Coordinates of C-alpha atoms in Angstrom, one line a residue:
M210 CA -32.0 4.0 -14.9
Q211 CA -33.7 1.3 -12.9
Q212 CA -33.1 -1.6 -15.3
P213 CA -31.0 -4.4 -13.8
I214 CA -27.4 -5.2 -14.5
G215 CA -27.2 -8.6 -16.1
I216 CA -24.4 -10.9 -14.8
F217 CA -23.7 -14.4 -16.1
D218 CA -21.3 -17.2 -15.4
S219 CA -21.0 -20.9 -16.3
G220 CA -22.2 -21.6 -12.7
L221 CA -21.7 -20.2 -9.3
G222 CA -18.3 -18.5 -9.7
G223 CA -19.7 -15.3 -11.0
L224 CA -21.4 -14.8 -7.6
T225 CA -18.1 -13.4 -6.5
V226 CA -18.5 -10.6 -9.0
A227 CA -22.2 -10.2 -8.1
R228 CA -21.1 -9.8 -4.5
S229 CA -18.7 -7.0 -5.3
V230 CA -21.3 -5.3 -7.6
I231 CA -23.9 -5.4 -4.9
D232 CA -21.4 -4.1 -2.3
Q233 CA -20.1 -1.2 -4.4
L234 CA -23.4 -0.3 -6.1
P235 CA -26.1 -1.0 -3.5
D236 CA -28.8 0.9 -5.4
E237 CA -28.4 -1.3 -8.5
S238 CA -30.7 -4.2 -9.3
V239 CA -29.0 -7.4 -10.5
T240 CA -30.2 -10.3 -12.6
Y241 CA -27.8 -13.2 -12.5
I242 CA -27.8 -16.4 -14.6
G243 CA -25.7 -19.4 -13.8
D244 CA -25.5 -21.7 -16.8
T245 CA -25.5 -24.7 -14.5
A246 CA -26.7 -27.0 -17.3
H247 CA -23.4 -26.7 -19.1
T248 CA -20.9 -26.0 -16.3
P249 CA -17.9 -26.2 -16.5
Y250 CA -17.0 -24.2 -19.6
G251 CA -13.3 -24.7 -19.2
P252 CA -12.9 -28.0 -21.0
R253 CA -15.2 -27.1 -23.9
E254 CA -14.2 -25.9 -27.3
Q255 CA -14.2 -22.1 -27.8
A256 CA -16.9 -22.3 -30.4
E257 CA -19.2 -24.1 -28.0
V258 CA -18.4 -21.7 -25.2
R259 CA -19.2 -18.8 -27.6
R260 CA -22.5 -20.4 -28.5
L261 CA -23.5 -21.0 -24.9
S262 CA -22.4 -17.6 -23.8
L263 CA -24.4 -15.8 -26.4
Q264 CA -27.5 -17.8 -25.6
V265 CA -27.2 -16.7 -21.9
M266 CA -26.5 -13.1 -22.8
D267 CA -29.5 -13.1 -25.2
A268 CA -31.7 -14.3 -22.4
L269 CA -30.5 -11.4 -20.2
V270 CA -31.1 -8.9 -23.0
A271 CA -34.6 -10.3 -23.3
Q272 CA -35.1 -9.4 -19.6
N273 CA -34.2 -5.8 -20.4
V274 CA -30.9 -5.4 -18.7
K275 CA -29.0 -2.2 -19.1
M276 CA -25.5 -3.7 -18.9
L277 CA -23.9 -7.2 -19.4
V278 CA -21.2 -8.4 -17.2
I279 CA -19.4 -11.5 -18.4
A280 CA -18.3 -12.9 -15.0
C281 CA -16.5 -15.8 -16.5
N282 CA -12.9 -15.8 -17.7
T283 CA -13.4 -18.7 -20.2
A284 CA -16.5 -16.9 -21.7
T285 CA -14.6 -13.6 -21.8
A286 CA -11.7 -15.2 -23.7
A287 CA -14.0 -16.9 -26.2
T288 CA -16.7 -14.3 -26.7
L289 CA -15.7 -10.7 -25.8
D290 CA -15.2 -9.3 -29.3
I291 CA -18.4 -10.7 -30.7
A292 CA -20.4 -9.8 -27.6
R293 CA -19.3 -6.1 -27.9
Q294 CA -20.3 -6.1 -31.5
R295 CA -23.6 -7.8 -30.9
Y296 CA -24.7 -5.9 -27.8
E297 CA -22.6 -2.8 -27.3
V298 CA -22.3 -1.7 -30.9
G299 CA -25.6 -3.2 -32.1
L300 CA -27.9 -2.4 -29.1
G301 CA -26.1 0.2 -27.0
I302 CA -25.8 -2.2 -24.1
P303 CA -22.3 -1.9 -22.5
V304 CA -20.4 -5.2 -21.9
V305 CA -18.0 -5.5 -19.0
E306 CA -15.5 -8.4 -18.7
V307 CA -13.2 -9.8 -16.0
I308 CA -9.7 -10.2 -17.6
S309 CA -8.6 -6.6 -18.1
P310 CA -9.5 -5.6 -14.5
A311 CA -7.4 -8.5 -13.1
V312 CA -4.4 -7.6 -15.4
R313 CA -4.6 -4.0 -14.3
A314 CA -4.6 -4.9 -10.6
A315 CA -1.8 -7.4 -10.9
T316 CA 0.6 -5.2 -12.8
A317 CA -0.1 -2.3 -10.4
G318 CA 0.8 -4.4 -7.4
S319 CA 3.7 -6.6 -8.5
T320 CA 7.1 -5.5 -7.1
T321 CA 9.2 -8.1 -9.0
G322 CA 7.3 -8.4 -12.2
R323 CA 7.0 -12.1 -11.8
I324 CA 3.2 -12.7 -12.2
G325 CA 1.3 -16.0 -12.4
V326 CA -2.2 -16.8 -13.6
V327 CA -4.2 -19.9 -12.7
G328 CA -7.3 -20.6 -14.7
T329 CA -9.4 -23.1 -16.5
E330 CA -8.1 -25.1 -19.5
G331 CA -10.2 -22.9 -21.8
T332 CA -8.9 -19.6 -20.4
I333 CA -5.2 -20.6 -20.3
G334 CA -5.4 -22.4 -23.7
S335 CA -6.9 -19.3 -25.3
G336 CA -3.8 -17.2 -24.5
A337 CA -6.1 -14.3 -23.4
Y338 CA -4.2 -13.5 -20.2
Q339 CA -0.8 -14.1 -21.9
R340 CA -1.7 -11.5 -24.6
A341 CA -3.1 -9.0 -22.1
F342 CA 0.0 -9.1 -19.9
A343 CA 2.3 -9.1 -23.0
A344 CA 0.7 -5.8 -24.1
E345 CA 1.7 -4.4 -20.7
G346 CA 5.3 -5.7 -21.1
F347 CA 5.0 -8.7 -18.7
D348 CA 5.9 -12.3 -19.5
I349 CA 3.8 -14.5 -17.1
T350 CA 3.6 -18.0 -15.9
A351 CA 0.1 -19.5 -16.6
V352 CA -1.2 -22.9 -15.5
A353 CA -4.6 -24.6 -15.8
A354 CA -6.4 -26.0 -12.8
P355 CA -9.3 -27.9 -14.2
R356 CA -10.6 -29.5 -11.0
F357 CA -11.0 -26.2 -9.1
V358 CA -14.3 -25.4 -10.7
E359 CA -15.6 -28.8 -9.9
F360 CA -14.7 -28.4 -6.3
V361 CA -16.5 -25.1 -6.0
E362 CA -19.6 -26.3 -7.8
A363 CA -19.7 -29.2 -5.4
G364 CA -19.3 -26.9 -2.4
E365 CA -15.9 -28.4 -1.5
T366 CA -13.6 -25.5 -0.8
T367 CA -11.3 -27.0 1.8
G368 CA -9.9 -30.3 3.0
E369 CA -7.1 -32.6 1.9
T370 CA -8.4 -33.3 -1.5
V371 CA -8.5 -29.6 -2.4
L372 CA -5.1 -29.0 -0.9
A373 CA -3.6 -32.0 -2.8
A374 CA -4.9 -30.6 -6.1
A375 CA -3.7 -27.1 -5.2
R376 CA -0.2 -28.4 -4.5
E377 CA -0.1 -30.2 -7.9
Y378 CA -1.5 -27.3 -10.0
L379 CA 0.5 -24.6 -8.3
R380 CA 3.9 -26.2 -8.3
P381 CA 5.0 -24.5 -11.5
L382 CA 4.0 -21.1 -10.1
Q383 CA 6.0 -21.7 -6.9
E384 CA 9.0 -22.7 -9.0
A385 CA 8.7 -19.5 -11.0
D386 CA 9.0 -17.5 -7.8
I387 CA 6.1 -15.3 -8.5
D388 CA 5.0 -12.5 -6.2
T389 CA 1.5 -12.0 -7.6
L390 CA -1.1 -14.7 -8.6
V391 CA -4.2 -13.8 -10.6
L392 CA -7.1 -16.1 -9.9
G393 CA -8.1 -16.3 -13.5
C394 CA -11.6 -17.8 -12.9
T395 CA -14.3 -16.3 -10.9
H396 CA -14.8 -19.6 -9.1
Y397 CA -11.3 -19.5 -7.7
P398 CA -11.7 -16.8 -5.0
L399 CA -13.8 -19.3 -3.2
L400 CA -10.7 -21.5 -2.9
A401 CA -8.5 -18.6 -1.8
G402 CA -7.8 -20.2 1.5
A403 CA -6.3 -23.3 0.0
I404 CA -4.5 -21.4 -2.8
G405 CA -3.1 -18.8 -0.4
Y406 CA -1.9 -21.5 2.0
V407 CA -0.1 -23.4 -0.7
M408 CA 1.5 -20.3 -2.3
G409 CA 2.5 -18.8 1.1
P410 CA 2.2 -15.3 2.5
G411 CA 4.7 -13.8 0.1
V412 CA 2.4 -14.1 -2.9
R413 CA -0.5 -11.7 -3.3
L414 CA -3.7 -13.2 -4.7
V415 CA -5.6 -11.0 -7.2
S416 CA -9.3 -11.5 -7.9
S417 CA -11.0 -9.5 -10.6
A418 CA -14.3 -9.1 -8.8
D419 CA -13.7 -5.8 -7.0
E420 CA -11.9 -4.2 -10.1
T421 CA -14.7 -5.4 -12.3
A422 CA -17.3 -3.8 -10.0
A423 CA -15.3 -0.6 -10.2
D424 CA -15.5 -0.7 -14.0
V425 CA -19.3 -1.3 -13.8
Y426 CA -19.6 1.8 -11.6
R427 CA -17.5 3.9 -13.9
I428 CA -19.3 3.0 -17.1
L429 CA -22.7 3.5 -15.6
A430 CA -21.7 6.9 -14.2
D431 CA -20.1 7.9 -17.5
R432 CA -23.4 7.1 -19.3
S433 CA -25.5 8.7 -16.6
I434 CA -27.5 5.5 -16.1
L435 CA -26.8 4.8 -12.4
A436 CA -29.9 3.7 -10.5
E437 CA -31.4 5.3 -7.5
G438 CA -32.8 2.2 -5.8
P439 CA -34.5 0.4 -4.3
A440 CA -32.5 -2.6 -5.6
S441 CA -33.8 -6.0 -6.3
Y442 CA -32.0 -9.3 -7.1
R443 CA -33.0 -12.1 -9.3
F444 CA -31.0 -15.3 -9.6
E445 CA -31.6 -17.9 -12.4
A446 CA -30.1 -21.3 -13.2
T447 CA -30.4 -23.2 -16.4
T448 CA -31.1 -26.5 -14.6
D449 CA -34.4 -27.1 -12.8
E450 CA -32.7 -28.5 -9.7
Q451 CA -32.8 -25.3 -7.7
A452 CA -32.0 -26.6 -4.2
P453 CA -28.2 -27.2 -4.8
F454 CA -27.7 -23.8 -6.5
L455 CA -29.7 -22.1 -3.7
R456 CA -27.8 -23.7 -0.9
L457 CA -24.4 -22.9 -2.4
A458 CA -25.4 -19.5 -3.6
R459 CA -26.5 -18.5 -0.1
R460 CA -23.2 -19.8 1.3
F461 CA -21.1 -17.9 -1.1
L462 CA -23.1 -14.7 -1.6
G463 CA -25.3 -14.4 1.4
P464 CA -29.0 -13.7 2.2
E465 CA -29.6 -11.7 -1.0
V466 CA -30.3 -15.1 -2.6
S467 CA -33.8 -15.9 -1.4
R468 CA -34.8 -18.0 -4.4
V469 CA -33.5 -19.3 -7.7
E470 CA -35.6 -19.3 -10.9
H471 CA -35.3 -21.8 -13.6
T472 CA -34.5 -20.3 -17.0
T473 CA -34.2 -21.8 -20.5
T474 CA -31.6 -20.1 -22.6
A475 CA -31.6 -20.0 -26.4
A476 CA -30.5 -17.6 -29.1
I477 CA -33.1 -14.9 -29.7
T478 CA -33.5 -12.8 -32.8
L479 CA -31.8 -9.5 -32.4
P480 CA -31.6 -6.6 -34.8
T481 CA -28.7 -6.7 -37.3
L482 CA -26.0 -4.1 -36.8
A483 CA -27.4 -2.1 -39.8
E484 CA -30.9 -2.1 -38.3
A485 CA -30.0 -1.5 -34.7
S486 CA -29.4 1.9 -33.2
P487 CA -27.8 2.4 -29.8
K488 CA -30.1 3.3 -26.9
E489 CA -30.0 6.8 -25.5

């Protein structure tokens, strides 16, 4: 099935997931929307994150995607249940998220059982990671790092300012003597150098990007809707200032980003669950 995979994030962070999807599924087309008009999602109320996320996913559905990937931990925590009802149950469009893959990778690799999570205020405040790890029998240490997203969106991924913030945010995780740290925001792998330096070589960093891409492959294969190429890539932003997005996207993702389109997101009218029937 040649329809694209739809990936969205509050801004640039989801490009880490897009990179893994492109690497692991080179025949698949991708349509990516960064909601740059409303980034960051982390400090926003969950109801607002839910509204913004559904608007972006509606815009992707309107572009005929065959799968939705919520490449944003904050949006996953706020929206996953309703998104699966709206798109997966209602329209037959599978929805993939980033929290479960990260939990799976962290629990499989921890030798001491002392696991930490660093994320946005919205993600940590939602308790989504805490509940997911508790279901696996793990009690974790979770901290919020609100400035990390701002650094990435500004293209600032190293230097003394970043390191100072990392030392401040990560101190409770060092004190907890964790051996595994989940980067609970798809922006954070772009700060892995600074985070890894502060935490030290004895702490393994876990990003959900590769595990999420593996879930994408599995679900497409199970449904027999893998594409056969050639792949195409479309990148959209919800602000009309394309140059900053394009510059940073090329830096973080690579030459696949040749241009960025401006898109306006808004809720669209979708069939009700009673009226909708899953796609074949």
